[in-house]
Coordinates of C-alpha atoms and ligand atoms in Angstrom, one line a residue:
X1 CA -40.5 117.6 -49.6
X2 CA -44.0 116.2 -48.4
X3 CA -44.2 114.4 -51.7
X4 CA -40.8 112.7 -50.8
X5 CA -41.5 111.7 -47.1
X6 CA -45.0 110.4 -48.5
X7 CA -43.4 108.2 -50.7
X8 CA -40.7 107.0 -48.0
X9 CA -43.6 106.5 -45.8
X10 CA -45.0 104.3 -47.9
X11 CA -41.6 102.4 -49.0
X12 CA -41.5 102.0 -45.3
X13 CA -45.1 100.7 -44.7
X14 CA -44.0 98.2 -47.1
X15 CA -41.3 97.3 -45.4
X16 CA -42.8 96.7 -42.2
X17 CA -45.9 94.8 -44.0
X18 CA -43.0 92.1 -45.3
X19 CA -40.9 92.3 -42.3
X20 CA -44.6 91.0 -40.5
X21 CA -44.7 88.3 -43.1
X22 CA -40.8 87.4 -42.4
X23 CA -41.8 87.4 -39.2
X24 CA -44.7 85.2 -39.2
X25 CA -42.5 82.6 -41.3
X26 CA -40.1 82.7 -39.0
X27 CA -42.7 82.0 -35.9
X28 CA -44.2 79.2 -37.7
X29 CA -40.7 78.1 -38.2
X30 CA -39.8 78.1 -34.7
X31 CA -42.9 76.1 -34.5
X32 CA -41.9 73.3 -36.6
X33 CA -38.2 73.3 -34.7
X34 CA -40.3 72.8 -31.5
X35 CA -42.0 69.9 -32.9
X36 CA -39.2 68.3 -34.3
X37 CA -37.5 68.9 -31.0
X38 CA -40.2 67.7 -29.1
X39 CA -40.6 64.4 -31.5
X40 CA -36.9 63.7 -31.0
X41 CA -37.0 64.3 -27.7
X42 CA -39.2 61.0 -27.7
X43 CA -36.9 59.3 -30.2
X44 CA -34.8 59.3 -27.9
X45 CA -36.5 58.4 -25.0
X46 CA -37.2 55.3 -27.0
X47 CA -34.1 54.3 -28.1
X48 CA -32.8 54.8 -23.9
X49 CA -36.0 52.9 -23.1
X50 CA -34.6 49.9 -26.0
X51 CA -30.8 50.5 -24.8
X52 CA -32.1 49.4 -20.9
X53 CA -33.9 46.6 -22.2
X54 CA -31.1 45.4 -24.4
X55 CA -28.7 45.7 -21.1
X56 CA -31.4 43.5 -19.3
X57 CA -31.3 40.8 -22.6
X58 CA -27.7 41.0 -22.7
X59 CA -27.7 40.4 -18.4
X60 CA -29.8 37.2 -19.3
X61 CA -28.0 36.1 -21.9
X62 CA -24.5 36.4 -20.2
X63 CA -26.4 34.4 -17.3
X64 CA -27.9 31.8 -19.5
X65 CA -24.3 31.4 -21.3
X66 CA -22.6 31.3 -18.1
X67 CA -25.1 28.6 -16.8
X68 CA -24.1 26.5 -20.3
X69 CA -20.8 26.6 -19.4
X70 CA -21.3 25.5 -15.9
X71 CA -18.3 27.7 -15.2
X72 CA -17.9 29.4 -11.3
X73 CA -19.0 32.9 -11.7
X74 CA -16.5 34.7 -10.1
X75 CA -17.3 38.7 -9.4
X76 CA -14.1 40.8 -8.2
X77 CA -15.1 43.8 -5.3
X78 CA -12.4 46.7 -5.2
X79 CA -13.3 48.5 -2.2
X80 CA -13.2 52.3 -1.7
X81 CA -9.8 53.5 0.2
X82 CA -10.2 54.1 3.9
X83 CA -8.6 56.1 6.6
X84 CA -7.3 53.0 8.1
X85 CA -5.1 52.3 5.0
X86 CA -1.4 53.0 5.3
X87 CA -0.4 55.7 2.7
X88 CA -3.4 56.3 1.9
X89 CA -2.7 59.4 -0.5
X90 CA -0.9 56.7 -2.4
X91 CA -4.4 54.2 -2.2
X92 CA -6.5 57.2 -4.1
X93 CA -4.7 56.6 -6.5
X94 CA -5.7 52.8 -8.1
X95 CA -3.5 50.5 -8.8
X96 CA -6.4 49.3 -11.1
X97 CA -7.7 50.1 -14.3
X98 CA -11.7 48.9 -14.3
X99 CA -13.6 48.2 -17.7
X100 CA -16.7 46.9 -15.9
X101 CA -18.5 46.3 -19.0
X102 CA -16.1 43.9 -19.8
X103 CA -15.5 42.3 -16.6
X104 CA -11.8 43.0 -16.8
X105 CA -9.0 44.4 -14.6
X106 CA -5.6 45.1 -15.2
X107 CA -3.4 45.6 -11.9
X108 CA -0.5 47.7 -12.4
X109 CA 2.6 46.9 -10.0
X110 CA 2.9 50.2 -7.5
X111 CA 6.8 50.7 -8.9
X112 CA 5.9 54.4 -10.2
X113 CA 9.6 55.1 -8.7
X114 CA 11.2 52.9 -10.6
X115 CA 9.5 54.1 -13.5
X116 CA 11.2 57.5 -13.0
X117 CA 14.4 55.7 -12.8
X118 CA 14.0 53.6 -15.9
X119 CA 12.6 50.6 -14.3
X120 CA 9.4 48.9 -15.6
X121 CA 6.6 48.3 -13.8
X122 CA 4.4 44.8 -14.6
X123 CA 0.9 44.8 -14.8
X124 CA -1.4 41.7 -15.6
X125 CA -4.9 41.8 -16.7
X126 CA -8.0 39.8 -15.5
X127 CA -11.3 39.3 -16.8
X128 CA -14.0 37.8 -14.8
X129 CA -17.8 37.9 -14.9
X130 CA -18.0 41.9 -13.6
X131 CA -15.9 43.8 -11.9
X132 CA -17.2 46.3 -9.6
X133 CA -14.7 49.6 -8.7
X134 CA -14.6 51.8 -5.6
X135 CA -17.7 53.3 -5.9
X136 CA -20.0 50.6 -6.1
X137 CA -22.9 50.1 -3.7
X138 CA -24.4 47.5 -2.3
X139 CA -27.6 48.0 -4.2
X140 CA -25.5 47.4 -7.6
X141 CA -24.3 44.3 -6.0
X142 CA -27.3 42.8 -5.0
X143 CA -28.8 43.2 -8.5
X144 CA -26.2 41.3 -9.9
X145 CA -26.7 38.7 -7.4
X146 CA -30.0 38.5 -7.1
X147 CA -31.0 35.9 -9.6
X148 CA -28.9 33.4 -7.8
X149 CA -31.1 33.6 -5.0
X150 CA -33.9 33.2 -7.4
X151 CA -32.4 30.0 -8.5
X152 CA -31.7 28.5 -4.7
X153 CA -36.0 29.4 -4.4
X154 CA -36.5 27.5 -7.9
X155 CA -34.7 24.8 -6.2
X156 CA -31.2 24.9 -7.2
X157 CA -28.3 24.6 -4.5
X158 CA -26.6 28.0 -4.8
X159 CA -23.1 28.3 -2.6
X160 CA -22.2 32.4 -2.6
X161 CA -18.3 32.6 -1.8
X162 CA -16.5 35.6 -0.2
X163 CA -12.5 35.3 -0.9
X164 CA -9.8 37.8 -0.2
X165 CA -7.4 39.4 2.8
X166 CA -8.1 40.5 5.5
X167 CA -9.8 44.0 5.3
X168 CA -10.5 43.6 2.3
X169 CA -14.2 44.0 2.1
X170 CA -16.1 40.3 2.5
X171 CA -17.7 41.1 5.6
X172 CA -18.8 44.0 4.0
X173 CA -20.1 42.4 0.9
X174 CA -22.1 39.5 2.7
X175 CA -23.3 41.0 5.5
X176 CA -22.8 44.6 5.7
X177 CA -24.2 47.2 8.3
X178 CA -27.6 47.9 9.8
X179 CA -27.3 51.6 7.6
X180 CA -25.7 49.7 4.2
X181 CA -26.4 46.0 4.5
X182 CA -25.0 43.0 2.2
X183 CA -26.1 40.0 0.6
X184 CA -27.1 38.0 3.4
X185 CA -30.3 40.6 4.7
X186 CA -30.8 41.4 0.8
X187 CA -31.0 37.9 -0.3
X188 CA -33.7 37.0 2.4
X189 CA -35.9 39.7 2.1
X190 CA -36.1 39.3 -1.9
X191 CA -36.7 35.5 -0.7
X192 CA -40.1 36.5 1.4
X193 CA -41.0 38.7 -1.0
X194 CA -40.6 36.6 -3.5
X195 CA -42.3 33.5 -1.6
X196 CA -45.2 36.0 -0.8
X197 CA -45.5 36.4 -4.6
X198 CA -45.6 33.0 -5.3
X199 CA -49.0 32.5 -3.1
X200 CA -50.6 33.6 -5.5
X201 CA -49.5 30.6 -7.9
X202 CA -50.2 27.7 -5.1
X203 CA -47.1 28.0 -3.9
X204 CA -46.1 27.8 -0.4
X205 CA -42.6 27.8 1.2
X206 CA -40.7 26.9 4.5
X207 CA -37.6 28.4 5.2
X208 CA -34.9 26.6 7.7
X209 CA -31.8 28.4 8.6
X210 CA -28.4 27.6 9.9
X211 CA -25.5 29.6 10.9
X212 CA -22.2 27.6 11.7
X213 CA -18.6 29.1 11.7
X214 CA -15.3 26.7 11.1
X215 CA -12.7 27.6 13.3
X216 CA -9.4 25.5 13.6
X217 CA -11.3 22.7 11.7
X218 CA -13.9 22.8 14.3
X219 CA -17.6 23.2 13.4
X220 CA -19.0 26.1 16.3
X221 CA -23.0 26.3 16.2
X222 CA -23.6 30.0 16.1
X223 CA -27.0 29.7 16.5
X224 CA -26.8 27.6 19.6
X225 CA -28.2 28.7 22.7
X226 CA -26.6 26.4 25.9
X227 CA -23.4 27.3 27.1
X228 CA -21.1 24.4 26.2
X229 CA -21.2 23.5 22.4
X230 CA -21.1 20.0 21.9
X231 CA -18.6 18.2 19.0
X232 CA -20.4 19.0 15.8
X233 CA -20.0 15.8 12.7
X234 CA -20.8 16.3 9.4
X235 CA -22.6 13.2 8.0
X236 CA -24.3 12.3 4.7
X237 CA -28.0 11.0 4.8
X238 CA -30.2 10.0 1.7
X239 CA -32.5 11.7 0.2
X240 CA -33.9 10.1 -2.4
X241 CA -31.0 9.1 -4.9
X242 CA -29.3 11.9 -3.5
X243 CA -27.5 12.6 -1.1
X244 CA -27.7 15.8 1.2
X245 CA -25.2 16.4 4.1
X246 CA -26.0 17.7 7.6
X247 CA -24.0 19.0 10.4
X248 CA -25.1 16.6 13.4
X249 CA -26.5 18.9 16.9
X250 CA -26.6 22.0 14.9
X251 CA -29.6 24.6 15.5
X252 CA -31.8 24.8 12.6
X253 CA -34.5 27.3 13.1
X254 CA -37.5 27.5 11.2
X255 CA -38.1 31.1 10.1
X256 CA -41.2 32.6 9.0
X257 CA -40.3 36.4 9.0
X258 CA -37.8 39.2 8.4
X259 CA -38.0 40.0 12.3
X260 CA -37.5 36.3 13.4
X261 CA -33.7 35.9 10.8
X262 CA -32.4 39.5 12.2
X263 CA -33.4 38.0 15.9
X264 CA -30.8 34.8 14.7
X265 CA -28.6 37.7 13.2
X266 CA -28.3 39.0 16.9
X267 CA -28.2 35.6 18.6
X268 CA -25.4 34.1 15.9
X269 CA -23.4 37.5 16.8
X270 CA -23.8 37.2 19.9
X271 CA -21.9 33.6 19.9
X272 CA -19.4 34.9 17.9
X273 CA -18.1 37.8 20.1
X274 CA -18.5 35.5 23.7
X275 CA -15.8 33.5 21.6
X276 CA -13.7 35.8 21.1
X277 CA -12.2 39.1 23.2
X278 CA -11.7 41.0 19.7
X279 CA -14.7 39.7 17.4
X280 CA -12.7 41.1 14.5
X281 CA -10.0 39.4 14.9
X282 CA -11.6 36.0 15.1
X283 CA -14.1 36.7 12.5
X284 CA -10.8 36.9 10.3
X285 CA -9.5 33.8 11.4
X286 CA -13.1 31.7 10.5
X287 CA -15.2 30.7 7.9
X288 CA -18.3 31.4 8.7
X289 CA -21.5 29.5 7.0
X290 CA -24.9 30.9 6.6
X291 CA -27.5 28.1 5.1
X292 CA -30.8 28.3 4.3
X293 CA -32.6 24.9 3.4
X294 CA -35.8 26.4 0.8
X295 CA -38.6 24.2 0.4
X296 CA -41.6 25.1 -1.8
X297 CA -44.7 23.2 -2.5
X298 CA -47.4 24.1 -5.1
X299 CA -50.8 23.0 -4.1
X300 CA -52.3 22.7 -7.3
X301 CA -49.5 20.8 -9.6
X302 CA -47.3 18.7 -6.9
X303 CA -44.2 20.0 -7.6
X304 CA -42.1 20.0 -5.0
X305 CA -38.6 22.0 -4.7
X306 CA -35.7 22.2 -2.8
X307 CA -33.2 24.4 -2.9
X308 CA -29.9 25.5 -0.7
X309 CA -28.7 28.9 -0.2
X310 CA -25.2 28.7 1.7
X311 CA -23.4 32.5 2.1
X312 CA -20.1 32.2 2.9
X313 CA -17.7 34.5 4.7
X314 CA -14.6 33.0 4.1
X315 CA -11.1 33.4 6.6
X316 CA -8.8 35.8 5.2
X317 CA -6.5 34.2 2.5
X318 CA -3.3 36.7 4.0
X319 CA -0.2 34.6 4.5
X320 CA 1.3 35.4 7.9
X321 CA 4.5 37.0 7.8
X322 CA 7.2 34.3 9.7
X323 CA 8.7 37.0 12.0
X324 CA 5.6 37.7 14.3
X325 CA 3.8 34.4 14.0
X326 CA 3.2 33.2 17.4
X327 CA 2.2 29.1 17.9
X328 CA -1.5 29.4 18.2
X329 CA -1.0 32.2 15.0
X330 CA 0.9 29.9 13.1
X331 CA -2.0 26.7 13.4
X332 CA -4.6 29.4 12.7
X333 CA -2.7 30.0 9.6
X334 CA -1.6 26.5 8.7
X335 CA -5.8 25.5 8.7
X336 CA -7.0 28.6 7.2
X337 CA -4.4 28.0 4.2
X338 CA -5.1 24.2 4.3
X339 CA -8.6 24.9 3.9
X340 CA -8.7 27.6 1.0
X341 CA -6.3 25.6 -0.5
X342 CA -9.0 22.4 -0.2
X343 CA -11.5 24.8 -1.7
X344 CA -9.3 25.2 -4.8
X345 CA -8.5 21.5 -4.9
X346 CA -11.9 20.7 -4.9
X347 CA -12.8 23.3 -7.9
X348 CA -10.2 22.3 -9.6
X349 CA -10.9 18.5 -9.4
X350 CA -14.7 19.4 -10.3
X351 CA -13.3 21.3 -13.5
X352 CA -10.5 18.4 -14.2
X353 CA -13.7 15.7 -13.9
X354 CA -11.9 13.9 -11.5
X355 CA -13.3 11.0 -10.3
X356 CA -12.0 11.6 -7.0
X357 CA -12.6 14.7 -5.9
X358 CA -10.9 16.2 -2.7
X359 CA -14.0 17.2 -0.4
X360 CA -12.9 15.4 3.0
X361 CA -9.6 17.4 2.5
X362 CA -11.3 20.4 5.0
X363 CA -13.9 20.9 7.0
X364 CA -15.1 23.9 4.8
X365 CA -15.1 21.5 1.6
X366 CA -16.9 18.3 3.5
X367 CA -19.5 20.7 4.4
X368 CA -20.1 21.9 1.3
X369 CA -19.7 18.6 -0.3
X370 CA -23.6 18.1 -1.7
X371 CA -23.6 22.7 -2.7
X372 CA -20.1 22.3 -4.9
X373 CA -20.0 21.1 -8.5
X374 CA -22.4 20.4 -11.1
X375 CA -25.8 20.1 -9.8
X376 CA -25.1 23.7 -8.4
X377 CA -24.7 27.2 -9.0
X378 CA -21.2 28.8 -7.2
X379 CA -20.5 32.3 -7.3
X380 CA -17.5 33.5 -5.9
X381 CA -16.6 37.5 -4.5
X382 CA -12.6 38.0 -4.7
X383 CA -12.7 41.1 -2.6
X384 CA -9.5 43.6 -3.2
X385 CA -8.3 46.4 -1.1
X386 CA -7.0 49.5 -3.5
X387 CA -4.4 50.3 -1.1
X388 CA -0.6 49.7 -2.7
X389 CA 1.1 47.9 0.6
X390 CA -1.8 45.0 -0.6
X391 CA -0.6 44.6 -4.6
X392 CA 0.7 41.3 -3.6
X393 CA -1.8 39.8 -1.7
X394 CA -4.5 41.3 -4.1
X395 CA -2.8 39.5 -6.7
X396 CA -2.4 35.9 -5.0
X397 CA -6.2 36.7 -4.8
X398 CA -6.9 37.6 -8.7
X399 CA -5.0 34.1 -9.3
X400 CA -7.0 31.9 -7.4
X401 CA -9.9 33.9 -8.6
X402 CA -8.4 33.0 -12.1
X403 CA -8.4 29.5 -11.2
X404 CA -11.9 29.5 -10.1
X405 CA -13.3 31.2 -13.0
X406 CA -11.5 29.2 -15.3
X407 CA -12.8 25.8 -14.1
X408 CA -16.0 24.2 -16.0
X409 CA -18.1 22.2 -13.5
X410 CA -21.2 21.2 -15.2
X411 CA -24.6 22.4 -15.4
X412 CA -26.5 22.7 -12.7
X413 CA -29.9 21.1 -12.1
X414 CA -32.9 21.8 -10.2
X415 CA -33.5 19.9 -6.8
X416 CA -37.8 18.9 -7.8
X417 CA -39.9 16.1 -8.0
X418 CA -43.4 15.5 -8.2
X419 CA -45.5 13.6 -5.2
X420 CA -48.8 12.3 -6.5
X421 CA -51.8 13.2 -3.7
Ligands
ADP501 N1 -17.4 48.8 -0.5 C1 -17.1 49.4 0.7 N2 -17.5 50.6 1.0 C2 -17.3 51.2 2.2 N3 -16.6 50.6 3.2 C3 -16.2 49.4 3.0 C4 -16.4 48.7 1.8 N4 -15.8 47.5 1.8 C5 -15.3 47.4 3.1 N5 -15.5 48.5 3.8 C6 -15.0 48.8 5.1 O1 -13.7 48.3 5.2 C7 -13.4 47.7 6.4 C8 -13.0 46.3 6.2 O2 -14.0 45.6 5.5 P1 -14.5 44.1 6.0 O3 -15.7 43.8 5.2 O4 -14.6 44.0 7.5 O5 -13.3 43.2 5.5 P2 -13.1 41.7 5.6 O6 -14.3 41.0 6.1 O7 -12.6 41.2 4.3 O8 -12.0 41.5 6.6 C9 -14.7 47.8 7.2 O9 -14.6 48.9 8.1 C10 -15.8 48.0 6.2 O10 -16.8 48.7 6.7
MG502 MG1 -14.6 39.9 7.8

C-alpha cells in the first residue's frame, strides 16, 4: 500500500512540477497579451491622433475649395425645441433628418396622419456647407466660423448673415447671452487675441466699431448717445481705386479692449429698447448691423491691411398672415420683405455677373454695397425652428438658403497695400 501511495506521490509531484511550468507559460503569456495590448492601445491612439488631423486637412480644404468657388457659404442652425413651441411633444420629434458630415438635410412634411390614411407625405433634401442639429453649441459654431474672422483681420471684407423666422434662433446665434454667447463677443475676443499675437510679428492693429439697425428703411445709430438721432445717408467715398461706403453722423468708436465693446454692447442695447416698449418685438422687425473697420500695420515690412467684419442680425423673413395685419404691421412687413428680397436680388445678380447689380434696391443692400460680392467673403446662418406649425416657413427659408448657396460670386481678395517709409 505504502509502495502504491509512494508512487502516486510521486506521479503527483510530477504533476504539480509541469502544472508550474504550464503555469509559468501561461504568465509569460499574459505578459506578451499585455504588451500587445498596451502597443495597440498606442496604435490606436495614433491613428485617432491622424483621424483629427485629417478632419482639420479636410476643414481647410473644404475652405480653400469653397474660397475657389467664390460660392456664399451658407450654414443651416436647427435649434433645440422650447417650451414656448406650440405642440411641442410633436417638435421632439424632428421633422429633419441631419447628416452633418455631409452638410445635408432632408425636411420631411409633418403629414404623419395622412400617412396612416394612405396619404404621402413630401420631403425635399438640402445640402449646404454644414448643418448643425439641436444639440449644437455655440462653441461648435464658433469654430466653424472662426476663420472668417481670421480673414476680415488678414484684410478681407467678411459680411456674416443671420436669415430665418422669427424665433427661430438668429439672435441667438449672433449674439447670444451673457451665460452662452454668440458670434458677435466670440469673434471679437479671438480678434484681440489674435491682434495681441500678432505683436509679436510687427504687427499693430486699430479696431473701429459701429452698430446701426435698419428699421422701416431708416438707418437708427445705436451707438449714439444724444437724444434726437439725426437722418443718417449712406454715401460712397474713395479710397484709393476703391471705393468704401460710410453711413454719414454715425458713431464710430475706437475700441481698444474687451471691457470698452461690451460697454457699446450695453449702450447699443440700451438704444434699442428706449425705441421700443417690447424690445423683442422690434428687434424682429430690424436689421441690425454690427461693423468693425480692422486696420493692421506691420512695422517692419509696410504692409498695411484693411479688413471689414459686418454681423448681421437680419428681420425675420415670416410673412404676416392678412387677417391680423394692422397698417403700421403691414409697412413693417412690406420693407422687411422688400429688403430680404433686395438681398436675394443682389446675390443673385452677383452670381448671374450682372452688370447691374441691384444694391440701391434697400437700405440693407446699399449699405452693404462695398462687403457683398467678389472681393468678399459672405457667410450666411438660415436659422430653423424644429417645431411642425414652422415646416412652411422653415422651408421658404431652406429655398432662399438654396438660392444663396447656389450663387458663385467670385473670389475674394485681400484689402493690402504697401506704403514705402
Ligand atoms: N441653439 C439654441 N439653444 C438654446 N436656445 C435657443 C437656441 N436658439 C434659440 N434659442 C432660444 O429660442 C428663443 C428664440 O431665439 P432668438 O435667437 O431670439 O430667435 P430670433 O432672433 O431668430 O427671433 C430664445 O429664447 C433663445 O434663447
Ligand atoms: Mg432676434
Amino acid at each position: 500500500i505504502i509502495q502504491g501511495l509512494r508512487s502516486q506521490i510521486q506521479t503527483l509531484e510530477a504533476k504539480v512540477v509541469e502544472m508550474e511550468n504550464v503555469q509559468k507559460q501561461l504568465e509569460l503569456h499574459v505578459q506578451n497579451l499585455n504588451g500587445t495590448i498596451v502597443e495597440q492601445q498606442d496604435a490606436i491612439d495614433e491613428y485617432e491622433r491622424r483621424k483629427r488631423e485629417d478632419e482639420t486637412t479636410r476643414r481647410k480644404l473644404h475652405n480653400l475649395v469653397q474660397e475657389l468657388k467664390g460660392n456664399i457659404r451658407v450654414f443651416c442652425r436647427v435649434r433645440p425645441a422650447l417650451e414656448f413651441d406650440q405642440n411641442e411633444g410633436d417638435a421632439q420629434e424632428s421633422i429633419y433628418s441631419i447628416d452633418d458630415r455631409n452638410g445635408s438635410i432632408t425636411a420631411q412634411a409633418p403629414a404623419k396622419r395622412n400617412l396612416k390614411e394612405g396619404g404621402r407625405t413630401s420631403s425635399e433634401n438640402f445640402q449646404f456647407d454644414q448643418v448643425f442639429g439641436r444639440s449644437s453649441t455655440q462653441s461648435e459654431i464658433f469654430s466653424e466660423v472662426s476663420q472668417l474672422v481670421q480673414s476680415a483681420l488678414d484684410g478681407y471684407r467678411v459680411c456674416l448673415f443671420a436669415y430665418g423666422q422669427t424665433g427661430s434662433g438668429k439672435t441667438h446665434t449672433m449674439l447670444g447671452s451673457m451665460e452662452d454667447p454668440g458670434v458677435i463677443p466670440r469673434s471679437i475676443q479671438q480678434i484681440f487675441s489674435e491682434a495681441e499675437r500678432l505683436k509679436e510679428h510687427d504687427w499693430s492693429f486699430s479696431l473701429r466699431a459701429c452698430f446701426m439697425e435698419i428699421y422701416n428703411e431708416t438707418i437708427r445709430d445705436l451707438l449714439s448717445t444724444s437724444d434726437t438721432d439725426k437722418a443718417h445717408e449712406i454715401k460712397m467715398s474713395k479710397d484709393g481705386d476703391e471705393y468704401v461706403s460710410y453711413v454719414s453722423g454715425v458713431t464710430i468708436e475706437n475700441v481698444g479692449s474687451v471691457d470698452e465693446i461690451n460697454a457699446l454692447m450695453q449702450r447699443s442695447m440700451k438704444n434699442r429698447s428706449t425705441a421700443s416698449t417690447n424690445m423683442n418685438e422690434r428687434s424682429s422687425r430690424s436689421h441690425s448691423v454690427f461693423r468693425l473697420y480692422i486696420n493692421g500695420k506691420n512695422s517692419d515690412t509696410g504692409v498695411e491691411s484693411n479688413g471689414v467684419l459686418n454681423l448681421i442680425d437680419l428681420a425675420g423673413s415670416e410673412r404676416l398672415k392678412k387677417s391680423n395685419s394692422e397698417n403700421e404691421r403691414l409697412t413693417e412687413t412690406q420693407n422687411i420683405n422688400k429688403s430680404l428680397s433686395a438681398l436675394g436680388d443682389v446675390i443673385a445678380a452677383l452670381g448671374n455677373k450682372s452688370k447691374h447689380v441691384p444694391f440701391r434696391n434697400s437700405k440693407l443692400t446699399h449699405l452693404l454695397q462695398d462687403s457683398l460680392g467678389g472681393n468678399c467673403k459672405t457667410l450666411m446662418f438660415v436659422n430653423l425652428s424644429p417645431a411642425p406649425d414652422s415646416y412652411q416657413e422653415s422651408m421658404c427659408s431652406l429655398r432662399f438658403a438654396k438660392k444663396a448657396n447656389a450663387c458663385d460670386i467670385g473670389t475674394a481678395q485681400r484689402k493690402t497695400h504697401i506704403t514705402f517709409n
